[in-house]
Short mmCIF file of C-alpha atoms in Angstrom, two decimals:
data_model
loop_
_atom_site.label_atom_id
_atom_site.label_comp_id
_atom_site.label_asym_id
_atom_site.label_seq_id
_atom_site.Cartn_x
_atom_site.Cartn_y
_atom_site.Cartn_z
CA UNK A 1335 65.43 -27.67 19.54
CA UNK A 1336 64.04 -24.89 21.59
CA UNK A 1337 66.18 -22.45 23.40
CA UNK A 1338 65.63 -21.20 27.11
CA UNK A 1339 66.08 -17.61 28.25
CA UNK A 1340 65.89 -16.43 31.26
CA UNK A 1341 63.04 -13.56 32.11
CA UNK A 1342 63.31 -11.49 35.60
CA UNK A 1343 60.89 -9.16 36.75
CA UNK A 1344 61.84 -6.24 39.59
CA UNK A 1345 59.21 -3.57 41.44
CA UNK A 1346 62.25 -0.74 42.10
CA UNK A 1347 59.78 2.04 42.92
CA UNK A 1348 55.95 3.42 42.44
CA UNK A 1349 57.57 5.48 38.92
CA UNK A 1350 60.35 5.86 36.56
CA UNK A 1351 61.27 8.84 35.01
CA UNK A 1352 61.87 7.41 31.52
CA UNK A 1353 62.80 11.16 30.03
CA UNK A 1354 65.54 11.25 32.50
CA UNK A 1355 66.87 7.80 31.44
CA UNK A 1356 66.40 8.60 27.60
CA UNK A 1357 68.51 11.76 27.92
CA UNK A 1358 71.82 9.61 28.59
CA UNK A 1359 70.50 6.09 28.26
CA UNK A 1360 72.74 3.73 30.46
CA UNK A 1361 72.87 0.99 27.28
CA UNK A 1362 71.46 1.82 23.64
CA UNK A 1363 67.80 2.10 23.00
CA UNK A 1364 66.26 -0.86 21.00
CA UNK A 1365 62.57 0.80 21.17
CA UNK A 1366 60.31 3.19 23.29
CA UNK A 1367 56.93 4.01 23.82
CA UNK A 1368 55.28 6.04 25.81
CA UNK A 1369 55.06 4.14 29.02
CA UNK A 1370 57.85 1.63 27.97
CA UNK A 1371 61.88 2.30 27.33
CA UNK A 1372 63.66 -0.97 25.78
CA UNK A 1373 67.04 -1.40 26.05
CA UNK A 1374 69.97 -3.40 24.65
CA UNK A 1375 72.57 -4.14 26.53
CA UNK A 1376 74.19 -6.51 23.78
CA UNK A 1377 73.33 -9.27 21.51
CA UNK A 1378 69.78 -10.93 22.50
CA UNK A 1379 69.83 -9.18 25.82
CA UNK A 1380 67.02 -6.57 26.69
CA UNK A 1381 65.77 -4.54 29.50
CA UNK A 1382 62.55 -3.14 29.43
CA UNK A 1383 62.20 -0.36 31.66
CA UNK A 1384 58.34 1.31 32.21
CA UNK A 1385 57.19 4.00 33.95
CA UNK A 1386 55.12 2.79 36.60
CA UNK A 1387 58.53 1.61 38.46
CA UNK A 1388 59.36 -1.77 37.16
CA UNK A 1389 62.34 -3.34 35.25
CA UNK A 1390 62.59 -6.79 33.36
CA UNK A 1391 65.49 -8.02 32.60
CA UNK A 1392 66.12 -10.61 29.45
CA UNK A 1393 68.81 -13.03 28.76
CA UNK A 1394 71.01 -10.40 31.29
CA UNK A 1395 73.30 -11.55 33.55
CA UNK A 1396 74.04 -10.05 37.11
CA UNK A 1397 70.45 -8.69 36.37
CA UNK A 1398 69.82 -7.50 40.46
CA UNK A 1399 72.93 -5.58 40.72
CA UNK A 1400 72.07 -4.19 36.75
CA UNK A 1401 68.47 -3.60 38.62
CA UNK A 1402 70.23 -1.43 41.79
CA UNK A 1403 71.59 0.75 38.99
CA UNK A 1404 68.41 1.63 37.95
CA UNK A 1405 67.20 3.11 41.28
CA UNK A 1406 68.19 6.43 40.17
CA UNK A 1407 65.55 7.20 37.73
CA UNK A 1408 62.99 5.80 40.07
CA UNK A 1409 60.52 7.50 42.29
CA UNK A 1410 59.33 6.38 45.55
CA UNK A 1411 61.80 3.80 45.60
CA UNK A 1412 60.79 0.43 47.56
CA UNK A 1413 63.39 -0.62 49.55
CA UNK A 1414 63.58 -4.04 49.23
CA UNK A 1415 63.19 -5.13 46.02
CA UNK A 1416 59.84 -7.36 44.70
CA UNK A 1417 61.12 -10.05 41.96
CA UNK A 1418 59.79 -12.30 40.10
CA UNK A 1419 61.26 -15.44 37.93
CA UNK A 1420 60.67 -16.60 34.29
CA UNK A 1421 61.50 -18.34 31.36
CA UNK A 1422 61.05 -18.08 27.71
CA UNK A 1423 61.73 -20.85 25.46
CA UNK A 1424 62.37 -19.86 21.97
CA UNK A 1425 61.34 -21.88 18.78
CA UNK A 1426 58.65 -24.30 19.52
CA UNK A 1427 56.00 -25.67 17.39
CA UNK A 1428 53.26 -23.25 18.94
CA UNK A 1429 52.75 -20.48 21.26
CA UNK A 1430 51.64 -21.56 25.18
CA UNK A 1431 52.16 -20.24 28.45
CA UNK A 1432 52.86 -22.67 31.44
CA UNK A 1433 53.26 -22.49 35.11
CA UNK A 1434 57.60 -22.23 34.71
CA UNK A 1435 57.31 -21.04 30.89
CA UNK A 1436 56.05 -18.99 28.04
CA UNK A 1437 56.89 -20.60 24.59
CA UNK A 1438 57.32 -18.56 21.30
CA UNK A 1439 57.73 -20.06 18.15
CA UNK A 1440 60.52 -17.53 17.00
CA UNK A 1441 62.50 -14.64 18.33
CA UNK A 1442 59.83 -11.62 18.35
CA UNK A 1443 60.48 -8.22 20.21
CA UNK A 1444 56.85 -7.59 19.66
CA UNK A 1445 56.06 -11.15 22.29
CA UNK A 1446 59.06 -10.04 24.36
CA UNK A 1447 57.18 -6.73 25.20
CA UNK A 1448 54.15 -8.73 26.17
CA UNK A 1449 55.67 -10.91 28.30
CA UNK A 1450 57.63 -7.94 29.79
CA UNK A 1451 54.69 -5.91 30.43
CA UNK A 1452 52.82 -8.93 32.09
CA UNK A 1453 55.48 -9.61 34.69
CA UNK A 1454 56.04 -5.86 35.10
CA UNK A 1455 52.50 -5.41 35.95
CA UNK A 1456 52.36 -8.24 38.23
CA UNK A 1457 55.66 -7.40 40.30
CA UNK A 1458 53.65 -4.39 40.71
CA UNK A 1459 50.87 -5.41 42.03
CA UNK A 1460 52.58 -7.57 44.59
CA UNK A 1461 53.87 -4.11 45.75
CA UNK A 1462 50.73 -2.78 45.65
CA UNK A 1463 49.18 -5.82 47.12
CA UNK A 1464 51.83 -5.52 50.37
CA UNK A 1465 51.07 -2.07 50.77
CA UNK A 1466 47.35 -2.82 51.23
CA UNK A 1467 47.65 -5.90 53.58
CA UNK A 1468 49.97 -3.26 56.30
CA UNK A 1469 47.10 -1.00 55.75
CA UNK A 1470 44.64 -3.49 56.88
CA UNK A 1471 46.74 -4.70 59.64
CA UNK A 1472 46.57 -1.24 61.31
CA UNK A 1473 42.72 -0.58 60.88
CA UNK A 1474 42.72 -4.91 62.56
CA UNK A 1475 44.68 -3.18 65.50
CA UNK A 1476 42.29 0.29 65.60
CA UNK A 1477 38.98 -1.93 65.24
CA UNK A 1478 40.25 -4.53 67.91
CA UNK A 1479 41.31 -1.34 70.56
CA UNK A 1480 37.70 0.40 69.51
CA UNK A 1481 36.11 -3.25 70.40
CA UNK A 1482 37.79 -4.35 73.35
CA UNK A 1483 38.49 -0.55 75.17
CA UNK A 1484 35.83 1.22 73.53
CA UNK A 1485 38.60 3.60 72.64
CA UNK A 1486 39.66 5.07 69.11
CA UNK A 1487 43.47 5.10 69.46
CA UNK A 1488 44.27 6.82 66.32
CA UNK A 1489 44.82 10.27 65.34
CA UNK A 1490 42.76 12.27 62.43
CA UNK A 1491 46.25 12.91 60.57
CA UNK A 1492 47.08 9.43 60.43
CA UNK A 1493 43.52 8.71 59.10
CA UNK A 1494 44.35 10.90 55.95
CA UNK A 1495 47.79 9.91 55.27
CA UNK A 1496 45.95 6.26 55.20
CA UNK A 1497 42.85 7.97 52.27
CA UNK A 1498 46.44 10.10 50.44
CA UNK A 1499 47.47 6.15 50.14
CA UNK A 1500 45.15 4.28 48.93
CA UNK A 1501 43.89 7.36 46.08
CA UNK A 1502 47.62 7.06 45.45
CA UNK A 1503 47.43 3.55 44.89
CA UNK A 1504 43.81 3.40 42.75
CA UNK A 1505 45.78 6.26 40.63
CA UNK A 1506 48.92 4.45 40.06
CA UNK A 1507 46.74 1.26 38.86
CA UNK A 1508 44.24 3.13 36.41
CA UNK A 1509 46.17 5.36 35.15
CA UNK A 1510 49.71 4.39 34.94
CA UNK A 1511 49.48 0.35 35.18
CA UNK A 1512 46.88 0.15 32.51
CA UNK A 1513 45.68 -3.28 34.20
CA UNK A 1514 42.48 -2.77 32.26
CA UNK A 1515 43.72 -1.91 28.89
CA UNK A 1516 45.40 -4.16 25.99
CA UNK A 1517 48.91 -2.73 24.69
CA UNK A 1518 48.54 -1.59 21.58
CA UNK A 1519 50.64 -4.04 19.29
CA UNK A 1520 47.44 -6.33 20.09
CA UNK A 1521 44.73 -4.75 18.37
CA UNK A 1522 46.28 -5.88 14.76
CA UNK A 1523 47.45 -9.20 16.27
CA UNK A 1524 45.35 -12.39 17.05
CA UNK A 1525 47.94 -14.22 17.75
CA UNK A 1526 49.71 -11.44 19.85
CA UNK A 1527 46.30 -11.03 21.45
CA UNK A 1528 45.86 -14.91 22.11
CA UNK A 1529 49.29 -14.94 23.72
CA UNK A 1530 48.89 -11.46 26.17
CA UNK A 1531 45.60 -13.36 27.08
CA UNK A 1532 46.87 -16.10 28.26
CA UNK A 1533 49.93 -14.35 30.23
CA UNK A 1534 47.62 -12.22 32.04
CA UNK A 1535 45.60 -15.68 32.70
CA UNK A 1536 48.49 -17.12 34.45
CA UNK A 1537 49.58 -14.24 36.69
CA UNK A 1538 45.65 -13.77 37.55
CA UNK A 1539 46.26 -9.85 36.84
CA UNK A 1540 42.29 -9.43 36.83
CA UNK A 1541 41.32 -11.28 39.87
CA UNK A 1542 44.34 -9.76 41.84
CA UNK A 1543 43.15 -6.38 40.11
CA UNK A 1544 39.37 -6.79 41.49
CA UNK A 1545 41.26 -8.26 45.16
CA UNK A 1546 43.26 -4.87 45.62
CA UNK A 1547 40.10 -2.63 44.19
CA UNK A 1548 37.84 -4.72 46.76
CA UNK A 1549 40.15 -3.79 49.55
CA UNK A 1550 41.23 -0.47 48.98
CA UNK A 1551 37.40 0.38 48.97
CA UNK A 1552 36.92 -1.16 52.35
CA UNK A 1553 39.85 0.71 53.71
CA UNK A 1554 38.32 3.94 52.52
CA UNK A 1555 35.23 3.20 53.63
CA UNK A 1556 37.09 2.53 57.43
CA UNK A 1557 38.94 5.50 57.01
CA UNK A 1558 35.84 7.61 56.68
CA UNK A 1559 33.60 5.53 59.33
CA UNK A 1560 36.59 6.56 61.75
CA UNK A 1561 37.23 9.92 60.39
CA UNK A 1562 32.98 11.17 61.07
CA UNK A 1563 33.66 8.86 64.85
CA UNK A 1564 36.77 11.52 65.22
CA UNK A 1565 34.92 14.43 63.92
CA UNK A 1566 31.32 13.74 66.33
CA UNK A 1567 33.66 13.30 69.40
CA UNK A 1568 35.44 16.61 68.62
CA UNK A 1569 31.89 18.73 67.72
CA UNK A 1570 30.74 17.07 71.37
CA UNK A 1571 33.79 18.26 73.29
CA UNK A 1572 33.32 21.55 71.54
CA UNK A 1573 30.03 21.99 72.57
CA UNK A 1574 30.96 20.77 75.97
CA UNK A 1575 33.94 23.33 76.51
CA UNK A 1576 30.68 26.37 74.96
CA UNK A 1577 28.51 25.19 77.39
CA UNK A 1578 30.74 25.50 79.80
CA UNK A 1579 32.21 28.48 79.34
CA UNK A 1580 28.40 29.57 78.91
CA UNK A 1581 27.57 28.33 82.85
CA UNK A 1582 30.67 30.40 84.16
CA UNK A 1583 29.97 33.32 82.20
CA UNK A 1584 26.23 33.15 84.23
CA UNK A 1585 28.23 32.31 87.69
CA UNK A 1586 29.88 35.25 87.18
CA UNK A 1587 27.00 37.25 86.06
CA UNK A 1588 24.98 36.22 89.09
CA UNK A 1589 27.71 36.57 91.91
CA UNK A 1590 28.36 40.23 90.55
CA UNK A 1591 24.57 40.44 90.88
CA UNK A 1592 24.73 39.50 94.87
CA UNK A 1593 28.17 41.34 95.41
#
């Protein structure tokens, strides 16, 4: 009869400095790659600890109090943290992934990093995915002020911290999430293939992938619409203040004429 296990998924940060962790690991290490640190707290527990900021926790008890510990070796910490529940169901006939479940046909570490990786990515992306919809909110309240008043109530500075975001973000999902790539254990695995397809399936990791891309390139495109707006208004007072100073130099020039 098929065992359940519990799988939970925690966003604790944007990065995790898995060096750090490795030097005095808080429980032994079971594996590690080179995005990936795998832990064993005891017996069929695990914790799987990767570098773009997210921990999942299986078979561990207490696991968000076991995550708060792990806030140490984070960067960027978020500070409330982004969870997600699952369950894995050990020794069924075949493979499948469901809407409350992902059953294995035996105990594999290899199908326990897959399933890992796919809810660390996607408690990840939900972070991301937050991140991007206060973004939008603010340029909704700058494009409603510019429409209503006429007025651009926002400062240049603010404009760039907004750009420094969202490259932040596009870097931390090409380069550190891999959303794109495969792991490797896949390539010499069908069936390990089969099963990370389907995972990735069920959390829609592609479509929420294209979602964020889609909006993080109409935020930069905002930011620099606004930015040239800023930029014009400043080059016209500019010229303004020249040709000012231009007409009093010549008022002066003539009154020193008629003196």
């Amino acid at each position: 009869m098929p065992q359940t296990y519990s799988i939970n998924a925690f966003a604790i940060g944007r990065g995790m400095d898995l060096t750090r962790m490795l030097k005095k690991p808080p429980f032994p290490v079971a594996e590690k790659e080179r995005n990936l640190v795998v832990l064993q707290p005891g017996g069929e527990s695990y914790i799987f600890a990767f570098s773009f900021g997210a921990l999942v926790f299986f078979n561990v008890k207490n696991e968000k109090k076991v995550a708060g510990s792990f806030r140490k070796y984070a960067h960027a910490v978020i500070p409330k943290l982004i969870r997600e529940d699952y369950s894995v169901a050990i020794g069924n006939e075949t493979d499948a992934v469901t809407f409350d479940e992902v059953r294995i046909k035996e105990f594999s570490l290899d199908k326990l990093i897959l399933i890992a990786t796919v809810l660390a990515q996607s408690v990840s992306v939900e972070h991301i995915e937050n991140v991007v919809e206060t973004v939008l909110h603010k340029f909704e309240r700058i494009n409603l002020n510019l429409e209503r008043e006429s007025k651009l109530r926002v400062r240049g500075s603010d404009l760039i911290k907004i750009l420094g975001t969202t490259n932040l973000i596009l870097q931390q999902i090409l380069s550190r999430l891999s959303l794109l790539d495969k792991p490797d254990i896949t390539w010499d695995s069908p069936e390990l293939e089969t099963l990370f397809g389907h995972m990735r399936k069920m959390y829609e990791l592609d479509d929420r992938f294209r979602a964020v891309e889609f909006k993080l390139d109409s935020i930069q495109d905002n930011s620099k619409a606004l930015l040239s707006i800023l930029q014009t208004r400043r080059s016209e007072r500019l010229e303004i203040i020249i040709v000012a100073l231009i007409l009093i130099e010549v008022v002066l020039f003539v009154y020193e004429l008629f003196r």
